[in-house]
PDB file of C-alpha atoms in Angstrom:
ATOM      1  CA  MET A  28      30.231   0.727-198.267  1.00  0.00           C
ATOM      2  CA  ILE A  29      30.989  -0.390-202.044  1.00  0.00           C
ATOM      3  CA  LEU A  30      32.249  -4.282-201.945  1.00  0.00           C
ATOM      4  CA  THR A  31      34.564  -5.403-204.998  1.00  0.00           C
ATOM      5  CA  VAL A  32      35.406  -9.022-205.598  1.00  0.00           C
ATOM      6  CA  THR A  33      38.660 -10.090-206.823  1.00  0.00           C
ATOM      7  CA  LEU A  34      39.077 -13.920-206.593  1.00  0.00           C
ATOM      8  CA  ASN A  35      42.396 -14.091-208.569  1.00  0.00           C
ATOM      9  CA  THR A  36      44.172 -10.773-207.052  1.00  0.00           C
ATOM     10  CA  ALA A  37      47.473  -9.802-208.312  1.00  0.00           C
ATOM     11  CA  LEU A  38      50.737  -8.210-207.689  1.00  0.00           C
ATOM     12  CA  ASP A  39      50.833  -5.783-210.552  1.00  0.00           C
ATOM     13  CA  ILE A  40      54.249  -5.161-212.093  1.00  0.00           C
ATOM     14  CA  THR A  41      54.902  -2.378-214.740  1.00  0.00           C
ATOM     15  CA  TYR A  42      58.147  -2.318-216.759  1.00  0.00           C
ATOM     16  CA  ARG A  43      58.954   0.667-218.981  1.00  0.00           C
ATOM     17  CA  VAL A  44      61.150   0.233-221.629  1.00  0.00           C
ATOM     18  CA  ARG A  45      62.125   3.036-224.585  1.00  0.00           C
ATOM     19  CA  SER A  46      61.237   0.222-227.405  1.00  0.00           C
ATOM     20  CA  LEU A  47      59.910  -3.401-227.105  1.00  0.00           C
ATOM     21  CA  ARG A  48      61.619  -5.549-229.489  1.00  0.00           C
ATOM     22  CA  PRO A  49      60.984  -9.309-229.190  1.00  0.00           C
ATOM     23  CA  HIS A  50      64.451 -11.309-229.124  1.00  0.00           C
ATOM     24  CA  THR A  51      66.514  -8.688-227.762  1.00  0.00           C
ATOM     25  CA  SER A  52      67.666  -7.535-223.802  1.00  0.00           C
ATOM     26  CA  HIS A  53      65.712  -4.036-222.850  1.00  0.00           C
ATOM     27  CA  ARG A  54      67.245  -1.845-220.124  1.00  0.00           C
ATOM     28  CA  VAL A  55      63.928  -0.777-218.049  1.00  0.00           C
ATOM     29  CA  THR A  56      63.692   2.782-217.401  1.00  0.00           C
ATOM     30  CA  GLU A  57      61.100   2.547-214.583  1.00  0.00           C
ATOM     31  CA  VAL A  58      59.446  -0.065-212.237  1.00  0.00           C
ATOM     32  CA  THR A  59      55.857   0.314-210.721  1.00  0.00           C
ATOM     33  CA  GLU A  60      54.395  -2.216-208.429  1.00  0.00           C
ATOM     34  CA  ARG A  61      50.724  -2.194-207.209  1.00  0.00           C
ATOM     35  CA  PRO A  62      48.294  -4.179-205.742  1.00  0.00           C
ATOM     36  CA  GLY A  63      45.840  -5.468-208.676  1.00  0.00           C
ATOM     37  CA  GLY A  64      43.265  -7.818-210.261  1.00  0.00           C
ATOM     38  CA  LYS A  65      40.309  -6.272-211.559  1.00  0.00           C
ATOM     39  CA  GLY A  66      38.244  -5.574-208.803  1.00  0.00           C
ATOM     40  CA  LEU A  67      41.282  -3.986-206.348  1.00  0.00           C
ATOM     41  CA  ASN A  68      41.574  -1.500-209.680  1.00  0.00           C
ATOM     42  CA  VAL A  69      38.256  -0.639-209.281  1.00  0.00           C
ATOM     43  CA  ALA A  70      38.623  -0.395-205.636  1.00  0.00           C
ATOM     44  CA  ARG A  71      41.187   2.380-205.859  1.00  0.00           C
ATOM     45  CA  VAL A  72      39.156   4.369-208.501  1.00  0.00           C
ATOM     46  CA  LEU A  73      35.991   4.448-206.011  1.00  0.00           C
ATOM     47  CA  ALA A  74      37.890   5.722-203.085  1.00  0.00           C
ATOM     48  CA  ALA A  75      39.427   8.229-205.160  1.00  0.00           C
ATOM     49  CA  LEU A  76      36.209   9.183-206.367  1.00  0.00           C
ATOM     50  CA  GLY A  77      35.147   9.711-202.174  1.00  0.00           C
ATOM     51  CA  HIS A  78      33.337   6.101-201.839  1.00  0.00           C
ATOM     52  CA  GLU A  79      34.138   3.898-198.939  1.00  0.00           C
ATOM     53  CA  VAL A  80      35.195   0.247-200.569  1.00  0.00           C
ATOM     54  CA  THR A  81      35.945  -3.062-199.075  1.00  0.00           C
ATOM     55  CA  VAL A  82      37.958  -5.666-200.987  1.00  0.00           C
ATOM     56  CA  THR A  83      37.675  -9.151-200.909  1.00  0.00           C
ATOM     57  CA  GLY A  84      38.668 -12.259-202.628  1.00  0.00           C
ATOM     58  CA  PHE A  85      42.039 -14.533-201.969  1.00  0.00           C
ATOM     59  CA  ALA A  86      45.882 -13.553-201.007  1.00  0.00           C
ATOM     60  CA  GLY A  87      48.485 -15.917-200.072  1.00  0.00           C
ATOM     61  CA  GLY A  88      52.531 -16.327-200.270  1.00  0.00           C
ATOM     62  CA  VAL A  89      54.913 -13.731-200.434  1.00  0.00           C
ATOM     63  CA  THR A  90      53.153 -11.546-203.153  1.00  0.00           C
ATOM     64  CA  GLY A  91      50.029 -12.104-201.280  1.00  0.00           C
ATOM     65  CA  ARG A  92      51.722 -10.341-198.469  1.00  0.00           C
ATOM     66  CA  ALA A  93      53.501  -7.367-200.638  1.00  0.00           C
ATOM     67  CA  LEU A  94      50.072  -6.836-202.331  1.00  0.00           C
ATOM     68  CA  ARG A  95      48.199  -6.591-198.406  1.00  0.00           C
ATOM     69  CA  ASP A  96      51.055  -4.214-196.980  1.00  0.00           C
ATOM     70  CA  GLN A  97      50.734  -1.824-200.269  1.00  0.00           C
ATOM     71  CA  LEU A  98      46.895  -2.001-199.646  1.00  0.00           C
ATOM     72  CA  ALA A  99      47.265  -1.058-195.971  1.00  0.00           C
ATOM     73  CA  ASP A 100      48.679   2.209-197.152  1.00  0.00           C
ATOM     74  CA  THR A 101      45.594   2.942-199.513  1.00  0.00           C
ATOM     75  CA  PRO A 102      43.292   5.272-198.265  1.00  0.00           C
ATOM     76  CA  GLY A 103      39.373   4.732-198.392  1.00  0.00           C
ATOM     77  CA  VAL A 104      39.868   0.926-199.133  1.00  0.00           C
ATOM     78  CA  LEU A 105      39.652  -1.637-196.318  1.00  0.00           C
ATOM     79  CA  ASP A 106      40.967  -5.227-196.980  1.00  0.00           C
ATOM     80  CA  ALA A 107      38.871  -8.406-196.249  1.00  0.00           C
ATOM     81  CA  LEU A 108      40.778 -10.832-198.469  1.00  0.00           C
ATOM     82  CA  ILE A 109      41.081 -14.123-197.482  1.00  0.00           C
ATOM     83  CA  PRO A 110      44.054 -16.010-196.774  1.00  0.00           C
ATOM     84  CA  VAL A 111      45.147 -18.892-198.986  1.00  0.00           C
ATOM     85  CA  ALA A 112      48.052 -21.344-198.810  1.00  0.00           C
ATOM     86  CA  GLY A 113      48.861 -20.762-202.253  1.00  0.00           C
ATOM     87  CA  SER A 114      50.978 -17.871-203.698  1.00  0.00           C
ATOM     88  CA  THR A 115      49.158 -14.929-205.186  1.00  0.00           C
ATOM     89  CA  ARG A 116      50.025 -14.623-208.842  1.00  0.00           C
ATOM     90  CA  ARG A 117      51.830 -11.527-210.515  1.00  0.00           C
ATOM     91  CA  THR A 118      51.234  -9.715-213.875  1.00  0.00           C
ATOM     92  CA  ILE A 119      53.634  -8.216-215.444  1.00  0.00           C
ATOM     93  CA  ALA A 120      53.093  -5.464-217.992  1.00  0.00           C
ATOM     94  CA  VAL A 121      55.664  -3.974-220.468  1.00  0.00           C
ATOM     95  CA  VAL A 122      55.000  -0.696-221.715  1.00  0.00           C
ATOM     96  CA  ASP A 123      56.754   0.858-224.578  1.00  0.00           C
ATOM     97  CA  THR A 124      57.286   4.210-224.175  1.00  0.00           C
ATOM     98  CA  THR A 125      57.735   5.173-227.482  1.00  0.00           C
ATOM     99  CA  THR A 126      54.801   3.850-229.208  1.00  0.00           C
ATOM    100  CA  GLY A 127      52.656   3.753-225.878  1.00  0.00           C
ATOM    101  CA  ASP A 128      52.069  -0.043-226.587  1.00  0.00           C
ATOM    102  CA  SER A 129      51.404  -2.451-223.541  1.00  0.00           C
ATOM    103  CA  THR A 130      52.129  -6.310-223.675  1.00  0.00           C
ATOM    104  CA  GLN A 131      50.810  -8.026-220.763  1.00  0.00           C
ATOM    105  CA  LEU A 132      52.017 -11.356-218.780  1.00  0.00           C
ATOM    106  CA  ASN A 133      49.391 -13.037-216.498  1.00  0.00           C
ATOM    107  CA  GLU A 134      50.112 -15.893-214.137  1.00  0.00           C
ATOM    108  CA  PRO A 135      47.322 -18.117-213.534  1.00  0.00           C
ATOM    109  CA  GLY A 136      46.847 -17.758-209.867  1.00  0.00           C
ATOM    110  CA  PRO A 137      46.842 -20.166-206.778  1.00  0.00           C
ATOM    111  CA  GLU A 138      45.246 -23.324-206.669  1.00  0.00           C
ATOM    112  CA  ILE A 139      42.107 -22.653-204.317  1.00  0.00           C
ATOM    113  CA  THR A 140      41.072 -25.458-201.965  1.00  0.00           C
ATOM    114  CA  PRO A 141      37.267 -26.362-201.216  1.00  0.00           C
ATOM    115  CA  ALA A 142      37.764 -24.902-197.620  1.00  0.00           C
ATOM    116  CA  GLU A 143      39.263 -21.886-198.616  1.00  0.00           C
ATOM    117  CA  TRP A 144      36.187 -21.344-201.100  1.00  0.00           C
ATOM    118  CA  ALA A 145      34.072 -22.258-198.372  1.00  0.00           C
ATOM    119  CA  ALA A 146      35.769 -19.781-196.112  1.00  0.00           C
ATOM    120  CA  PHE A 147      35.251 -16.968-198.948  1.00  0.00           C
ATOM    121  CA  GLN A 148      31.481 -17.680-199.482  1.00  0.00           C
ATOM    122  CA  GLU A 149      30.761 -17.269-195.683  1.00  0.00           C
ATOM    123  CA  ALA A 150      32.933 -14.022-195.509  1.00  0.00           C
ATOM    124  CA  TYR A 151      30.944 -12.748-198.849  1.00  0.00           C
ATOM    125  CA  GLU A 152      27.473 -13.406-197.123  1.00  0.00           C
ATOM    126  CA  VAL A 153      28.517 -11.408-194.306  1.00  0.00           C
ATOM    127  CA  LEU A 154      29.862  -8.310-196.303  1.00  0.00           C
ATOM    128  CA  LEU A 155      26.914  -8.482-198.029  1.00  0.00           C
ATOM    129  CA  ARG A 156      24.867  -7.231-195.088  1.00  0.00           C
ATOM    130  CA  SER A 157      26.793  -3.534-195.027  1.00  0.00           C
ATOM    131  CA  ALA A 158      27.338  -3.136-198.853  1.00  0.00           C
ATOM    132  CA  SER A 159      25.412  -0.423-201.089  1.00  0.00           C
ATOM    133  CA  ALA A 160      26.362  -2.647-204.517  1.00  0.00           C
ATOM    134  CA  VAL A 161      28.860  -5.380-205.216  1.00  0.00           C
ATOM    135  CA  ALA A 162      31.391  -5.970-208.429  1.00  0.00           C
ATOM    136  CA  LEU A 163      32.348  -9.098-209.184  1.00  0.00           C
ATOM    137  CA  CYS A 164      35.589  -8.864-211.263  1.00  0.00           C
ATOM    138  CA  GLY A 165      38.088 -10.707-213.280  1.00  0.00           C
ATOM    139  CA  SER A 166      39.226 -14.121-213.790  1.00  0.00           C
ATOM    140  CA  LEU A 167      38.848 -17.484-211.569  1.00  0.00           C
ATOM    141  CA  PRO A 168      41.812 -19.048-210.015  1.00  0.00           C
ATOM    142  CA  PRO A 169      42.351 -22.838-210.251  1.00  0.00           C
ATOM    143  CA  GLY A 170      39.927 -24.897-208.119  1.00  0.00           C
ATOM    144  CA  VAL A 171      37.250 -22.306-207.831  1.00  0.00           C
ATOM    145  CA  PRO A 172      34.114 -23.666-209.627  1.00  0.00           C
ATOM    146  CA  VAL A 173      33.239 -22.282-213.267  1.00  0.00           C
ATOM    147  CA  GLY A 174      30.021 -21.209-211.908  1.00  0.00           C
ATOM    148  CA  ALA A 175      31.075 -19.182-209.205  1.00  0.00           C
ATOM    149  CA  TYR A 176      29.971 -15.873-210.083  1.00  0.00           C
ATOM    150  CA  ALA A 177      26.637 -17.451-210.810  1.00  0.00           C
ATOM    151  CA  GLY A 178      26.455 -18.352-207.403  1.00  0.00           C
ATOM    152  CA  LEU A 179      27.531 -14.895-205.925  1.00  0.00           C
ATOM    153  CA  ILE A 180      25.143 -13.072-207.853  1.00  0.00           C
ATOM    154  CA  LYS A 181      21.985 -15.048-207.017  1.00  0.00           C
ATOM    155  CA  ALA A 182      23.577 -14.707-203.043  1.00  0.00           C
ATOM    156  CA  ALA A 183      23.762 -10.809-203.819  1.00  0.00           C
ATOM    157  CA  ARG A 184      20.324 -10.378-205.174  1.00  0.00           C
ATOM    158  CA  SER A 185      19.030 -12.664-202.131  1.00  0.00           C
ATOM    159  CA  ALA A 186      20.416  -9.794-199.858  1.00  0.00           C
ATOM    160  CA  GLY A 187      18.962  -6.988-202.243  1.00  0.00           C
ATOM    161  CA  VAL A 188      22.249  -5.944-203.228  1.00  0.00           C
ATOM    162  CA  PRO A 189      22.673  -4.478-206.641  1.00  0.00           C
ATOM    163  CA  VAL A 190      25.580  -6.746-208.470  1.00  0.00           C
ATOM    164  CA  LEU A 191      27.847  -5.519-211.463  1.00  0.00           C
ATOM    165  CA  LEU A 192      29.547  -8.575-213.297  1.00  0.00           C
ATOM    166  CA  ASP A 193      33.003  -7.771-215.362  1.00  0.00           C
ATOM    167  CA  THR A 194      34.482 -11.121-216.439  1.00  0.00           C
ATOM    168  CA  SER A 195      34.497 -13.323-219.768  1.00  0.00           C
ATOM    169  CA  GLY A 196      34.356 -16.726-221.011  1.00  0.00           C
ATOM    170  CA  GLU A 197      32.297 -19.298-219.222  1.00  0.00           C
ATOM    171  CA  PRO A 198      32.121 -17.581-215.923  1.00  0.00           C
ATOM    172  CA  LEU A 199      30.614 -14.636-217.761  1.00  0.00           C
ATOM    173  CA  ARG A 200      28.001 -17.082-219.762  1.00  0.00           C
ATOM    174  CA  ARG A 201      26.868 -18.537-216.678  1.00  0.00           C
ATOM    175  CA  GLY A 202      26.852 -15.475-214.435  1.00  0.00           C
ATOM    176  CA  VAL A 203      24.558 -13.659-217.067  1.00  0.00           C
ATOM    177  CA  ALA A 204      22.226 -16.297-216.513  1.00  0.00           C
ATOM    178  CA  ALA A 205      21.985 -15.713-212.832  1.00  0.00           C
ATOM    179  CA  ARG A 206      20.468 -12.253-213.719  1.00  0.00           C
ATOM    180  CA  PRO A 207      22.820  -9.821-212.512  1.00  0.00           C
ATOM    181  CA  ASP A 208      21.900  -5.781-212.678  1.00  0.00           C
ATOM    182  CA  LEU A 209      25.080  -4.803-214.557  1.00  0.00           C
ATOM    183  CA  VAL A 210      27.262  -6.687-217.248  1.00  0.00           C
ATOM    184  CA  LYS A 211      30.577  -5.001-218.344  1.00  0.00           C
ATOM    185  CA  PRO A 212      32.138  -6.742-221.293  1.00  0.00           C
ATOM    186  CA  ASN A 213      34.546  -5.449-223.797  1.00  0.00           C
ATOM    187  CA  ALA A 214      33.364  -6.049-227.477  1.00  0.00           C
ATOM    188  CA  TYR A 215      35.154  -9.554-227.356  1.00  0.00           C
ATOM    189  CA  GLU A 216      34.039 -10.830-224.784  1.00  0.00           C
ATOM    190  CA  LEU A 217      30.527  -9.553-225.538  1.00  0.00           C
ATOM    191  CA  ALA A 218      31.155 -11.473-229.182  1.00  0.00           C
ATOM    192  CA  GLU A 219      32.304 -14.775-227.531  1.00  0.00           C
ATOM    193  CA  LEU A 220      28.907 -14.431-225.351  1.00  0.00           C
ATOM    194  CA  THR A 221      26.524 -14.146-228.000  1.00  0.00           C
ATOM    195  CA  GLY A 222      28.545 -14.964-231.000  1.00  0.00           C
ATOM    196  CA  SER A 223      27.658 -11.815-232.777  1.00  0.00           C
ATOM    197  CA  HIS A 224      30.252  -9.060-233.793  1.00  0.00           C
ATOM    198  CA  ASP A 225      27.776  -6.326-234.260  1.00  0.00           C
ATOM    199  CA  PRO A 226      27.623  -4.481-230.594  1.00  0.00           C
ATOM    200  CA  SER A 227      23.977  -3.269-231.061  1.00  0.00           C
ATOM    201  CA  ARG A 228      22.781  -6.714-231.938  1.00  0.00           C
ATOM    202  CA  ALA A 229      25.454  -8.544-229.166  1.00  0.00           C
ATOM    203  CA  THR A 230      24.118  -6.410-226.330  1.00  0.00           C
ATOM    204  CA  GLN A 231      20.295  -7.081-227.002  1.00  0.00           C
ATOM    205  CA  ASP A 232      20.926 -10.877-227.215  1.00  0.00           C
ATOM    206  CA  ALA A 233      23.130 -10.341-223.760  1.00  0.00           C
ATOM    207  CA  ARG A 234      19.999  -8.712-222.045  1.00  0.00           C
ATOM    208  CA  ARG A 235      17.882 -11.898-223.555  1.00  0.00           C
ATOM    209  CA  ARG A 236      20.387 -14.097-221.763  1.00  0.00           C
ATOM    210  CA  GLY A 237      19.547 -12.323-218.288  1.00  0.00           C
ATOM    211  CA  ALA A 238      21.477  -9.144-217.463  1.00  0.00           C
ATOM    212  CA  ARG A 239      19.302  -6.469-216.773  1.00  0.00           C
ATOM    213  CA  ALA A 240      21.612  -3.775-218.186  1.00  0.00           C
ATOM    214  CA  ILE A 241      24.626  -4.022-220.689  1.00  0.00           C
ATOM    215  CA  VAL A 242      27.241  -1.754-221.006  1.00  0.00           C
ATOM    216  CA  ALA A 243      29.713  -2.772-223.762  1.00  0.00           C
ATOM    217  CA  SER A 244      33.440  -1.269-223.818  1.00  0.00           C
ATOM    218  CA  LEU A 245      34.537  -0.622-227.437  1.00  0.00           C
ATOM    219  CA  GLY A 246      37.476   0.981-226.954  1.00  0.00           C
ATOM    220  CA  PRO A 247      38.635   4.122-228.352  1.00  0.00           C
ATOM    221  CA  GLN A 248      35.136   4.361-229.413  1.00  0.00           C
ATOM    222  CA  GLY A 249      33.641   4.399-225.753  1.00  0.00           C
ATOM    223  CA  LEU A 250      30.626   2.893-224.135  1.00  0.00           C
ATOM    224  CA  LEU A 251      27.687   1.192-225.799  1.00  0.00           C
ATOM    225  CA  ALA A 252      24.466   0.727-223.378  1.00  0.00           C
ATOM    226  CA  LEU A 253      21.443  -1.127-223.202  1.00  0.00           C
ATOM    227  CA  THR A 254      19.166  -0.705-220.162  1.00  0.00           C
ATOM    228  CA  PRO A 255      15.574  -0.690-218.771  1.00  0.00           C
ATOM    229  CA  GLU A 256      15.798   3.514-219.737  1.00  0.00           C
ATOM    230  CA  GLY A 257      17.121   3.326-222.914  1.00  0.00           C
ATOM    231  CA  ARG A 258      20.002   2.799-225.148  1.00  0.00           C
ATOM    232  CA  TRP A 259      23.089   5.346-225.295  1.00  0.00           C
ATOM    233  CA  HIS A 260      26.718   5.590-226.764  1.00  0.00           C
ATOM    234  CA  ALA A 261      29.246   7.768-225.013  1.00  0.00           C
ATOM    235  CA  THR A 262      32.518   8.363-226.776  1.00  0.00           C
ATOM    236  CA  PRO A 263      35.636  10.361-225.940  1.00  0.00           C
ATOM    237  CA  PRO A 264      36.118  13.635-227.495  1.00  0.00           C
ATOM    238  CA  ASP A 265      40.114  12.257-228.447  1.00  0.00           C
ATOM    239  CA  ARG A 266      41.910   8.992-228.857  1.00  0.00           C
ATOM    240  CA  GLU A 267      44.213   8.821-225.835  1.00  0.00           C
ATOM    241  CA  HIS A 268      47.655   8.005-225.958  1.00  0.00           C
ATOM    242  CA  GLY A 269      49.153   5.872-223.028  1.00  0.00           C
ATOM    243  CA  ASN A 270      49.014   2.601-221.207  1.00  0.00           C
ATOM    244  CA  PRO A 271      45.368   1.126-221.304  1.00  0.00           C
ATOM    245  CA  THR A 272      45.736  -1.283-218.657  1.00  0.00           C
ATOM    246  CA  GLY A 273      43.027  -0.556-216.045  1.00  0.00           C
ATOM    247  CA  ALA A 274      41.113   1.748-218.158  1.00  0.00           C
ATOM    248  CA  GLY A 275      38.131  -0.596-218.347  1.00  0.00           C
ATOM    249  CA  ASP A 276      38.555  -1.319-214.514  1.00  0.00           C
ATOM    250  CA  SER A 277      37.987   2.474-214.303  1.00  0.00           C
ATOM    251  CA  ALA A 278      35.166   2.346-216.559  1.00  0.00           C
ATOM    252  CA  VAL A 279      33.623  -0.114-213.901  1.00  0.00           C
ATOM    253  CA  ALA A 280      34.099   2.023-211.102  1.00  0.00           C
ATOM    254  CA  GLY A 281      32.480   4.886-212.960  1.00  0.00           C
ATOM    255  CA  LEU A 282      29.076   2.940-213.276  1.00  0.00           C
ATOM    256  CA  LEU A 283      29.236   1.555-209.872  1.00  0.00           C
ATOM    257  CA  SER A 284      29.812   5.062-208.308  1.00  0.00           C
ATOM    258  CA  GLY A 285      26.847   6.348-210.742  1.00  0.00           C
ATOM    259  CA  LEU A 286      24.669   3.609-209.718  1.00  0.00           C
ATOM    260  CA  VAL A 287      25.038   3.929-205.821  1.00  0.00           C
ATOM    261  CA  GLU A 288      24.789   7.544-206.271  1.00  0.00           C
ATOM    262  CA  GLN A 289      21.719   7.169-208.448  1.00  0.00           C
ATOM    263  CA  LEU A 290      22.944   9.058-211.145  1.00  0.00           C
ATOM    264  CA  PRO A 291      21.017   8.839-215.031  1.00  0.00           C
ATOM    265  CA  TRP A 292      22.303   7.041-217.149  1.00  0.00           C
ATOM    266  CA  PRO A 293      23.892   9.518-219.475  1.00  0.00           C
ATOM    267  CA  ASP A 294      25.701  10.857-216.265  1.00  0.00           C
ATOM    268  CA  ARG A 295      27.074   7.262-215.379  1.00  0.00           C
ATOM    269  CA  LEU A 296      28.218   7.038-219.193  1.00  0.00           C
ATOM    270  CA  THR A 297      29.897  10.108-219.027  1.00  0.00           C
ATOM    271  CA  ARG A 298      32.092   9.749-215.707  1.00  0.00           C
ATOM    272  CA  ALA A 299      32.554   6.022-216.995  1.00  0.00           C
ATOM    273  CA  VAL A 300      34.215   7.145-220.528  1.00  0.00           C
ATOM    274  CA  ALA A 301      36.165   9.978-218.613  1.00  0.00           C
ATOM    275  CA  LEU A 302      37.706   8.009-215.883  1.00  0.00           C
ATOM    276  CA  SER A 303      38.722   5.274-218.717  1.00  0.00           C
ATOM    277  CA  ALA A 304      40.134   8.087-220.841  1.00  0.00           C
ATOM    278  CA  ALA A 305      42.069   9.527-217.825  1.00  0.00           C
ATOM    279  CA  THR A 306      43.484   6.192-216.799  1.00  0.00           C
ATOM    280  CA  VAL A 307      44.980   5.617-219.966  1.00  0.00           C
ATOM    281  CA  GLN A 308      46.950   8.908-219.171  1.00  0.00           C
ATOM    282  CA  ALA A 309      48.115   7.586-215.734  1.00  0.00           C
ATOM    283  CA  PRO A 310      50.989   5.541-214.558  1.00  0.00           C
ATOM    284  CA  ALA A 311      49.428   2.303-213.627  1.00  0.00           C
ATOM    285  CA  ALA A 312      45.944   0.580-213.232  1.00  0.00           C
ATOM    286  CA  GLY A 313      43.982   1.561-210.631  1.00  0.00           C
ATOM    287  CA  GLU A 314      44.750   5.343-211.236  1.00  0.00           C
ATOM    288  CA  PHE A 315      43.515   8.111-212.912  1.00  0.00           C
ATOM    289  CA  ASP A 316      44.684  11.643-214.121  1.00  0.00           C
ATOM    290  CA  ARG A 317      42.761  14.115-211.996  1.00  0.00           C
ATOM    291  CA  ALA A 318      43.154  17.117-213.905  1.00  0.00           C
ATOM    292  CA  ALA A 319      42.538  15.236-217.159  1.00  0.00           C
ATOM    293  CA  TYR A 320      39.385  13.469-216.082  1.00  0.00           C
ATOM    294  CA  GLU A 321      37.811  16.852-214.897  1.00  0.00           C
ATOM    295  CA  LYS A 322      38.534  18.210-218.298  1.00  0.00           C
ATOM    296  CA  LEU A 323      36.659  15.159-220.173  1.00  0.00           C
ATOM    297  CA  LEU A 324      33.779  15.127-217.909  1.00  0.00           C
ATOM    298  CA  ALA A 325      32.642  18.199-220.156  1.00  0.00           C
ATOM    299  CA  ARG A 326      33.632  16.742-223.676  1.00  0.00           C
ATOM    300  CA  VAL A 327      32.484  13.009-223.458  1.00  0.00           C
ATOM    301  CA  SER A 328      29.433  13.138-226.073  1.00  0.00           C
ATOM    302  CA  VAL A 329      26.285  10.883-224.751  1.00  0.00           C
ATOM    303  CA  THR A 330      23.884  10.111-227.596  1.00  0.00           C
ATOM    304  CA  ALA A 331      20.915   7.833-227.856  1.00  0.00           C
ATOM    305  CA  ALA A 332      21.738   4.846-229.847  1.00  0.00           C
TER     306      ALA A 332
END
């Protein structure tokens, strides 16, 4: 079982409009609603790849109930979310169907009490006993300590469970110091962590800070990986047009599934890039275009960097 942690779950709402312009009214042509938050997106992709996945984190209020009701209809995903008194946040994506550009609005999330945080930590340690790997994903809701991921990484390491970290800012800085097996920042997050805008130099710095392996997402330029086995650059064959929301989460799913299946690093990176590109062509985060994915697998380029 693969475990994904989403402390700040969300109900993802996507609006599609023909042309997004400020200071005007818009007629929405399509609305989709999905359980969201980075770890839930990762879980849906993992399940679509044939893995058994358990999701944990927090859910509460009307939006939390809607999220859990929809999650119950997702094959291969087991709900182990912790109920809280506050209401799960909503994230709003407005997609301009003419340009393919997306505008994102993210609510902060519910206030987590000390008792709710303690209940989560207890449940997390129990779930680790049957986990083959764990992904810690996304932002922290109000009330959760900024060093939360560092503590969860240490617990996973003590349990002998490989751990992937995908977050940003101070939680990323503290989490890296706890020595996760893999960190997956984007270019901005990597620069914020290290102070360097040169991805090659920044990945080296991030490894020195404690991460065993770094895979940096460079957007249309693919993934740059620095691992104990070597350095690689994986790139898609073409720039994909569509909604990029969730593309990074699909890359995480590719990397995590490759880790569990013990694939060589180039194969993990090929899968991650193909899934990421195929997600851009899908209607919502946590989904990917299966036909596009299978075609892309043969066309992703992986070179020693």
